[in-house]
XYZ file of C-alpha atoms in Angstrom:
496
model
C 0.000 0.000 0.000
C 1.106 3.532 -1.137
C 1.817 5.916 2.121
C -0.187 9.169 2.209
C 2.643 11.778 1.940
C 3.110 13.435 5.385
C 1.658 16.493 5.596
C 4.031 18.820 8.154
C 1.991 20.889 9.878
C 2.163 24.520 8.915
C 3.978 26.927 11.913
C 1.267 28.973 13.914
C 2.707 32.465 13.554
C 3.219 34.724 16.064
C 1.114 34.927 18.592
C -2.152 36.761 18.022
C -1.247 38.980 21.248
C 0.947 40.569 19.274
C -0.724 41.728 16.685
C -3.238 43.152 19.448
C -0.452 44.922 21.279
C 0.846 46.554 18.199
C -3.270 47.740 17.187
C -3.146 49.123 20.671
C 0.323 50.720 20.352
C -1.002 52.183 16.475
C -4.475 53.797 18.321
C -2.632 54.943 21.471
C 0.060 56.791 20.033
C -1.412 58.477 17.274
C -1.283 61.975 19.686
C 2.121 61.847 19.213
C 2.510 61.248 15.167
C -0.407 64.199 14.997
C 2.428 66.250 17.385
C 5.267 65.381 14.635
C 2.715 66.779 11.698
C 2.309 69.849 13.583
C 6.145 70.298 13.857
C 6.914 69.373 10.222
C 3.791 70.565 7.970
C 6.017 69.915 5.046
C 6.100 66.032 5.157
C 3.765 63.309 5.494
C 4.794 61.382 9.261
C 3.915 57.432 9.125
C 4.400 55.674 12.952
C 5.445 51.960 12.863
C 5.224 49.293 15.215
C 7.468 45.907 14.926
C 7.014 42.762 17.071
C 9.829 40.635 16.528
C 11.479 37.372 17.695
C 14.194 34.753 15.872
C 10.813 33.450 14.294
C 9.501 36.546 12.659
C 8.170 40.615 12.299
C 4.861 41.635 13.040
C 4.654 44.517 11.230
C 1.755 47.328 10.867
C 1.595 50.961 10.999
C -0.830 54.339 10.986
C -1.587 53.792 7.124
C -2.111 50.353 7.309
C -3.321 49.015 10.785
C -3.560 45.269 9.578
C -0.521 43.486 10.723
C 1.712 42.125 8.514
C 3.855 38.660 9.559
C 7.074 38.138 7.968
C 9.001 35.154 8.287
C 12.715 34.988 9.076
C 13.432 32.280 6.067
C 11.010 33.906 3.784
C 13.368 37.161 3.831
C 14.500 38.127 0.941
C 16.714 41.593 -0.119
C 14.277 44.462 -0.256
C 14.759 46.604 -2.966
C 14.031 50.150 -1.398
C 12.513 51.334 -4.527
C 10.299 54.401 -2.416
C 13.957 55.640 -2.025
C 14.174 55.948 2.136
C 16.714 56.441 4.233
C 17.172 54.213 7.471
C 18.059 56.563 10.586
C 19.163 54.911 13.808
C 19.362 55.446 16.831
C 20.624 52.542 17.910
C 24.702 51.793 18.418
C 24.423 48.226 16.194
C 23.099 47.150 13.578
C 20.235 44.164 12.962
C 20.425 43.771 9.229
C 17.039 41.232 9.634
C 15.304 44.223 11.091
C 16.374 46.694 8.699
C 15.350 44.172 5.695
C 12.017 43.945 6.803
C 11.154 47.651 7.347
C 12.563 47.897 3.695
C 10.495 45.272 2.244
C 7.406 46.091 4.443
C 7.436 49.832 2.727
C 8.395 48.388 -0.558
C 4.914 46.395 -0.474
C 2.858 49.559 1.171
C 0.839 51.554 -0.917
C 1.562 55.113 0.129
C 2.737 58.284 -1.744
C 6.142 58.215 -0.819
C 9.400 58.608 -3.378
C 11.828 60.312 -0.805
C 12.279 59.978 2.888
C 13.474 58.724 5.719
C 12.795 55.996 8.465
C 14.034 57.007 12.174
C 13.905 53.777 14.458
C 14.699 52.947 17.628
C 14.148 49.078 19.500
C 14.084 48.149 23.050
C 13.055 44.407 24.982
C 10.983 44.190 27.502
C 9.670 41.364 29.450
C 6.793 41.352 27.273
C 8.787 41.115 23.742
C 11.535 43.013 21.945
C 10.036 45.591 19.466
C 11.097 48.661 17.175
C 9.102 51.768 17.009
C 9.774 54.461 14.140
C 8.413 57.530 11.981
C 8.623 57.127 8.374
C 9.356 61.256 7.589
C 8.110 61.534 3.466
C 8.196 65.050 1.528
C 5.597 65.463 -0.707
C 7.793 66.517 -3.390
C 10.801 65.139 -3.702
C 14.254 66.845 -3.412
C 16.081 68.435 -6.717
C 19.266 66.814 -7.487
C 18.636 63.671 -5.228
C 21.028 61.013 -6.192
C 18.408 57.637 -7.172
C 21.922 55.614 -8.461
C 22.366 52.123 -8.087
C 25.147 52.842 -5.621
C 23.140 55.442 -3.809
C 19.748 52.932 -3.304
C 22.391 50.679 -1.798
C 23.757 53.286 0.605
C 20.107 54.361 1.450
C 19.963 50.306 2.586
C 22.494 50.939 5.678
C 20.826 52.921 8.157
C 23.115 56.224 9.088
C 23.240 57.808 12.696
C 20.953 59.705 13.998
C 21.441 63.643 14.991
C 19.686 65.968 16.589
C 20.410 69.082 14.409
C 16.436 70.779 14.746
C 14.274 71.235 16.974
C 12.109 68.481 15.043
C 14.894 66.243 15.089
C 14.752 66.714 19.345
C 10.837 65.866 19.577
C 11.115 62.632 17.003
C 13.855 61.265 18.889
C 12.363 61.948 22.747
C 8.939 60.732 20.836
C 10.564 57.597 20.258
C 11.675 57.219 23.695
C 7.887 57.775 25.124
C 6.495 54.979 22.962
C 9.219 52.721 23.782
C 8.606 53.440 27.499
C 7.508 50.083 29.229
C 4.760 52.053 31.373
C 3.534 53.268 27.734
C 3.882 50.569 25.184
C 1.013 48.544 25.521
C -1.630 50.940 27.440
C -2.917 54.205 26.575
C -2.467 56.178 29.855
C -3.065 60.037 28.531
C -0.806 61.870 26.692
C 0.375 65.580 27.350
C 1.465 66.902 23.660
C 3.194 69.853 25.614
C 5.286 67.644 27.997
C 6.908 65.402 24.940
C 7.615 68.877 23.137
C 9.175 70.693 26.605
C 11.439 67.664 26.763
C 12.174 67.631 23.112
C 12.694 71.694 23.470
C 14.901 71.475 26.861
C 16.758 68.578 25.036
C 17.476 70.901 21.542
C 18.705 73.541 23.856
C 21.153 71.678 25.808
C 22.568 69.950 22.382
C 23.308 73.680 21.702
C 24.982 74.671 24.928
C 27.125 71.495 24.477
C 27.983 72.816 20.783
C 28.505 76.171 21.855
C 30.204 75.997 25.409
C 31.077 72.296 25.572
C 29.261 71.728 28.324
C 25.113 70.148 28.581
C 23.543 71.515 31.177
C 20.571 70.482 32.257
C 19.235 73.502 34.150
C 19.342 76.081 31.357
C 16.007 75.721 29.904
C 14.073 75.869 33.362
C 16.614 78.972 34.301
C 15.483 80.510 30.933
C 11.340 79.967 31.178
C 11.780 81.272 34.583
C 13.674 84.596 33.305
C 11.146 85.118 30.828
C 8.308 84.664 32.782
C 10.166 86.801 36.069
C 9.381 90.520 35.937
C 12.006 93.107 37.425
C 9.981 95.953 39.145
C 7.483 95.342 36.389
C 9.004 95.207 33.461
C 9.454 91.891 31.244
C 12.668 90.775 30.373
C 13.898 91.796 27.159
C 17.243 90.630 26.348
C 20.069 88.298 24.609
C 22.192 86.050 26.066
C 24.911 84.429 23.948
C 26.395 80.733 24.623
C 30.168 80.763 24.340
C 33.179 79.515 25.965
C 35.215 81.583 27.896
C 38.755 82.505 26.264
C 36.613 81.812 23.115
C 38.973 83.807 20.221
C 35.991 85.462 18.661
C 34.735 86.760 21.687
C 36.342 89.711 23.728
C 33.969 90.786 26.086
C 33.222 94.505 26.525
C 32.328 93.458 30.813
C 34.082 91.020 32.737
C 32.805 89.671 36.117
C 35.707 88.803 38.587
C 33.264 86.809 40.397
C 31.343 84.689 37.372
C 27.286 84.065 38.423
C 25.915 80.509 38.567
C 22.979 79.718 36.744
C 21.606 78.519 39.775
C 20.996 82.277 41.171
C 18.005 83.040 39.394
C 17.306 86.843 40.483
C 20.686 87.556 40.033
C 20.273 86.551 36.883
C 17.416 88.356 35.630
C 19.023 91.623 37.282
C 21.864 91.081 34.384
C 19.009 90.483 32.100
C 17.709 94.214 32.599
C 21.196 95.261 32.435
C 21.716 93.780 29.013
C 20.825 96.769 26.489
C 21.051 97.050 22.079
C 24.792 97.859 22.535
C 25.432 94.296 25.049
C 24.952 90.967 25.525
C 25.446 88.737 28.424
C 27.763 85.805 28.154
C 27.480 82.470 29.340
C 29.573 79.320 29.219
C 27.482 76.593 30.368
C 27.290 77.119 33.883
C 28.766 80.487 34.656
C 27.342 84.179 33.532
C 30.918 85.788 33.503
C 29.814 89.480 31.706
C 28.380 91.379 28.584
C 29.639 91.481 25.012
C 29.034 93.747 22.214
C 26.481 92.767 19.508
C 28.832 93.277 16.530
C 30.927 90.349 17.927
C 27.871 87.350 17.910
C 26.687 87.319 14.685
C 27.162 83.774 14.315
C 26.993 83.161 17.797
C 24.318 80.754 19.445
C 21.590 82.915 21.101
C 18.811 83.040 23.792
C 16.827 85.943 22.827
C 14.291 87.405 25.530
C 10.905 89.166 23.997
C 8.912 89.666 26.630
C 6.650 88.277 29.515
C 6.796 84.675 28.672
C 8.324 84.208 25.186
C 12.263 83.641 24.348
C 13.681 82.117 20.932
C 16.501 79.778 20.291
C 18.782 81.679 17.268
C 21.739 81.316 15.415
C 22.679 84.651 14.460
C 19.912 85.152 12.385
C 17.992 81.906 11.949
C 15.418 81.137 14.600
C 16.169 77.808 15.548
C 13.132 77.403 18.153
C 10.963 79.810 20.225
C 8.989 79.037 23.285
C 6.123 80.866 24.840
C 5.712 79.748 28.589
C 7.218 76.678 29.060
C 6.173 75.201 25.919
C 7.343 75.363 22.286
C 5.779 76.905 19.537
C 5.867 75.027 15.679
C 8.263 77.408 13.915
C 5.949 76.810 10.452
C 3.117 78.476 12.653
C 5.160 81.527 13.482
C 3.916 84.465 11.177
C 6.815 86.173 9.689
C 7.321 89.371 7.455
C 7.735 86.833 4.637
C 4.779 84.870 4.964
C 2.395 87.647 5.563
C 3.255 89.701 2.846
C 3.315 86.716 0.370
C -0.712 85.947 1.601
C -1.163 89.330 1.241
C 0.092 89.151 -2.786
C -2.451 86.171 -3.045
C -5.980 87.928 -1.128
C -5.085 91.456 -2.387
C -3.065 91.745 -5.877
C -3.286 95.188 -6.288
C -1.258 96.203 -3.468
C 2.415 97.097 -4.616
C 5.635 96.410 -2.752
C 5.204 99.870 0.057
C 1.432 98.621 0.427
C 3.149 95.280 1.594
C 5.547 97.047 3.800
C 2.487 99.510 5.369
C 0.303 96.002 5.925
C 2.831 94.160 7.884
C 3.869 97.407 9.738
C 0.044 97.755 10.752
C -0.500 93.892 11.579
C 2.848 94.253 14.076
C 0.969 97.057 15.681
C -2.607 95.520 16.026
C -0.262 92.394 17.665
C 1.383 94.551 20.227
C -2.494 95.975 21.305
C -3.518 94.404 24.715
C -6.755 93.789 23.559
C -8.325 91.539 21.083
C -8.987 93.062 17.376
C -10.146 92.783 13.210
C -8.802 94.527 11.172
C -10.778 94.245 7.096
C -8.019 95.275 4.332
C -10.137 95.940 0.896
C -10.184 98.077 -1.791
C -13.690 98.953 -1.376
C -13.070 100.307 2.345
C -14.943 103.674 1.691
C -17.694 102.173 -0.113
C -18.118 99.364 3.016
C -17.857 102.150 5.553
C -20.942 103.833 3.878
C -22.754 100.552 3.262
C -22.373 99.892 7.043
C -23.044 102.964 8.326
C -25.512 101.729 10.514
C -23.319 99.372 12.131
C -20.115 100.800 12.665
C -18.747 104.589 13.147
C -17.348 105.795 9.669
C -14.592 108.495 10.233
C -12.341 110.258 7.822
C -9.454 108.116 6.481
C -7.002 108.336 8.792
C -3.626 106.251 9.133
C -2.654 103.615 12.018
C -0.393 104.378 14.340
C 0.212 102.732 17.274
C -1.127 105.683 19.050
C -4.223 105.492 16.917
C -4.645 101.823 16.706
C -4.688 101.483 20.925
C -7.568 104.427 20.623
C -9.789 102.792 17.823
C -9.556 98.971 19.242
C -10.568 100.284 22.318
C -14.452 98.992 21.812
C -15.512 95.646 19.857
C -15.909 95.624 16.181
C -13.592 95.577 12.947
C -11.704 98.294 11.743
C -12.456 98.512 7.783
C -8.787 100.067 6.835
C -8.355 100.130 2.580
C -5.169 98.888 0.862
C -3.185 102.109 1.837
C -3.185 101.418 5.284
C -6.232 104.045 6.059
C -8.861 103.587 8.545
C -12.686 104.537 7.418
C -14.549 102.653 9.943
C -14.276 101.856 13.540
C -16.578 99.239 15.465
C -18.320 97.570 12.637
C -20.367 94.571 12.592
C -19.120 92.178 9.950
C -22.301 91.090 7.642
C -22.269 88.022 5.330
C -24.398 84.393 4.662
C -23.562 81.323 6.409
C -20.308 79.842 4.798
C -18.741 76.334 4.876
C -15.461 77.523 5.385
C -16.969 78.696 9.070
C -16.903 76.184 11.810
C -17.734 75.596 15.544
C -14.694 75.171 16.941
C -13.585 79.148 16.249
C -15.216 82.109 18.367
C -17.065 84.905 16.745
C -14.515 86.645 15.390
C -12.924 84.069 13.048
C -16.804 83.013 11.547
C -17.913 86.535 11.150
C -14.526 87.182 8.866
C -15.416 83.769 7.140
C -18.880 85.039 6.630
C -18.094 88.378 5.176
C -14.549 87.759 3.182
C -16.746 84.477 1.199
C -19.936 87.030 0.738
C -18.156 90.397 -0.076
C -17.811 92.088 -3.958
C -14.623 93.780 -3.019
C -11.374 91.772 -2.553
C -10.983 91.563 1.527
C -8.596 90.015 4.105
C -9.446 90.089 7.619
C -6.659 89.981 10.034
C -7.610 88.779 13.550
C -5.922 88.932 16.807
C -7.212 86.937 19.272
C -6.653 88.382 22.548
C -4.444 85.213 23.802
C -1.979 87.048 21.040
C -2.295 84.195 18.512
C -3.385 85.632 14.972
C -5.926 84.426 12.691
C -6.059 85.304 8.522
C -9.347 85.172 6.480
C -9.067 83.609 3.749
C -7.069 80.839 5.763
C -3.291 80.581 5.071
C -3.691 76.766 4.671
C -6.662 74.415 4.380
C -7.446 73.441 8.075
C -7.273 77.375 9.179
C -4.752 76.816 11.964
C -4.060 79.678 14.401
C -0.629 81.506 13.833
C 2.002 82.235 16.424
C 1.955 86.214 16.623
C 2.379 86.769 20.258
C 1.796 90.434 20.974
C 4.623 92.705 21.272
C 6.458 89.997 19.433
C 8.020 91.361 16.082
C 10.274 87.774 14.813
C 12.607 89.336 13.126
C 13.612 91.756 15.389
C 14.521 92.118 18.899
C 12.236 93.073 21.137
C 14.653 95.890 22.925
């Protein structure tokens, strides 16, 4: 009699707890991939979850929640043809891991020709998994390299750096979801704690650049400067990170007695004594005098600008800025730049001193201590007139700050025309019901919606909330996000 051929049994892959833990990791940490979007509008930010033994990967992430089980022996050479870049932040290398993130992208169906994949694994008595963000511009970079040779480089992951402030919050982001307390449970997540630690890390990755030392003091010492007053005044100042004996810096003051960073009044007394002509130096632990400003161009820089609010700068480039305690997304922060070039788009007619006259006005409204709209339009006489009933029409006159803390002093829009003139004070913005209004905003946002979607003329509504965050109408992007205006904050300038 023939013999039935033996039928091996097939393997039972992984266990289907691990598949569940990774659904559970996918749901619970979505807060923090939403966090990472916020900090990088320019890219698309994919989390990934691998469960993995000397059996297998479970593998699934935010654009495909299904898990995916990948044998060991069933490995094969993945061919990176999306083009990413492996980032570790691990000290060794596990080419099996780094094969199957590869091949698992290769096989997902997601808009991605450039990018990068930062990763970091850890074991637990549970099981030994990787967590990462796949980081993907939407269009790709000019003169990126897609040789044979350079595919194959993109195949061994490279160090990772913390060079942004981005860079900080993906890397402590990583940390929290690999956190044993956090991996498989959802127990709350604070957005602003994971970006204070990803903030207070950036800023000691600077002093260590700058001074050679990392203390970890310096970003409590400098939220506590900002928010101290000094017989009621807010601090409004620079301090520049540099060793002493530095050769580019000779400093204009020298303390025979250095200050620790530890004496917190003291320092805010130098803070007040800091002025346009001087900066105070410090080295990492020690505040040991002042500096003129011609010699830190290129210098690292804490820059004080008022109650609350300091920036992170490089000369020149605004590496980070926080507003008490807690960071604020650079991309949010309205600048000269971006202002004037939504202005170009709402309002073409208004020429390259209309631009400067706009921005100067919007700085002003900012600086007001009380909320305010302000309606920009061509047609701001005819509106006045139209509104009459509604609002007090006055002669055109121009805003100053002196006339722009008089006229915001009741509610209502200001209707001001391209010029920068005022012909209404206190009007009540009219308009239908529009889609691009929505609940979540206060009165002030919909009523702008409502009149810039209804009106003949050509309008933009600028809107300062009287928290000191900014609002445009039309939107400056689709979901209509507040922008980071903080009054009495001009960005590209100091505050003193």
């Amino acid at each position: 009699m023939l013999k039935e051929p033996e039928t091996r049994p097939q393997r039972q892959p992984q266990a289907p707890s691990a598949g569940k833990r990774i659904l559970v990791s996918l749901e619970s940490f979505e807060q923090v991939r939403s966090l990472l979007v916020k900090f990088n509008a320019d890219c698309d930010i994919t989390f990934v979850v691998m469960i993995h033994d000397s059996d297998g990967v479970q593998i699934a992430s935010s654009v495909d929640t299904t898990p995916v089980f990948i044998e060991s022996s069933r490995r094969k050479r993945a061919a990176n043809s999306k083009c990413i870049e492996l980032v570790s932040c691990e000290d060794e290398r596990d080419p099996a891991i780094e094969e199957a993130i590869l091949g698992y992208f290769d096989g997902l169906e997601i808009g991605c020709e450039q990018g990068e994949f930062v990763y970091k694994s850890t074991r637990t008595d549970i099981d030994h998994r990787t967590v990462g963000f796949l980081i993907s511009r939407r269009e790709p970079v000019a003169g990126t390299d897609t040789s044979n040779d350079a595919q194959e480089a993109r195949g061994k992951p490279r160090p990772f750096e913390i060079k942004r402030l981005f860079d900080a919050l993906v890397y402590v982001s990583l940390q929290y979801c690999l956190s044993p307390r956090h991996s498989d449970t959802f127990f709350g997540l604070a957005p602003d704690l994971l970006s204070r630690a990803a903030a207070q890390l950036y800023l000691q990755k600077l002093s260590q650049e700058a001074t050679g030392r990392m203390n970890y003091g310096l970003y409590e010492l400098c939220c506590d400067l900002a928010a101290a007053q000094y017989e009621g005044r807010a601090g409004a100042g620079y301090i520049v990170l540099a060793k002493r004996g530095s050769a580019n810096i000779k400093p204009s003051i020298e303390f025979r007695r250095p200050i620790h960073l530890s004496h917190n009044t003291g320092a805010r007394k130098l803070i007040e004594m800091a002025s346009q002509q001087f900066a105070l130096l410090f080295d990492g632990d020690y505040f040991y005098g002042f500096v003129d400003f011609d010699q830190i161009q290129e210098c690292h820089q804490i820059l004080f600008k008022g109650r609350g609010i300091w920036t992170m700068q490089r000369g020149e480039q605004l590496l980070g800025m926080v507003s008490y305690g807690t960071p604020v997304e650079v991309d949010r922060i309205l600048t000269k730049d971006v202002f004037q070039a939504h202005v170009k788009k709402c309002l073409p007619m208004v020429d390259a001193v209309g631009l400067e006259t706009l921005w100067n006005i919007a700085t002003i409204a900012a600086e007001q201590p009380v909320g305010t709209n302000i309606l920009f339009t061509p047609g701001a006489r005819h509106e006045a007139q139209r509104l009459s009933s509604q609002c007090i029409p006055i002669r055109p006159v121009a805003l100053t700050p002196e006339v722009t803390t008089q006229l915001t002093a009741i509610d209502g829009t200001l209707i001001a025309d391209v010029e920068g003139n005022v012909h209404a004070v206190g009007a009540i913005m009219d308009g239908g019901s529009t889609p691009s209004g929505t609940w979540q905003r206060g009165g002030r946002y919909n009523s702008a919606a409502n009149y810039v979607t209804s009106s003949k003329y050509p309008s933009m509504i600028f809107i300062v909330s009287q928290d000191g965050y900014v609002d445009i109408v039309p939107p400056m992007n689709p979901k209509g996000d507040k922008w980071s205006m903080k009054r009495y904050l001009k960005l590209n300038s100091t505050a003193i």
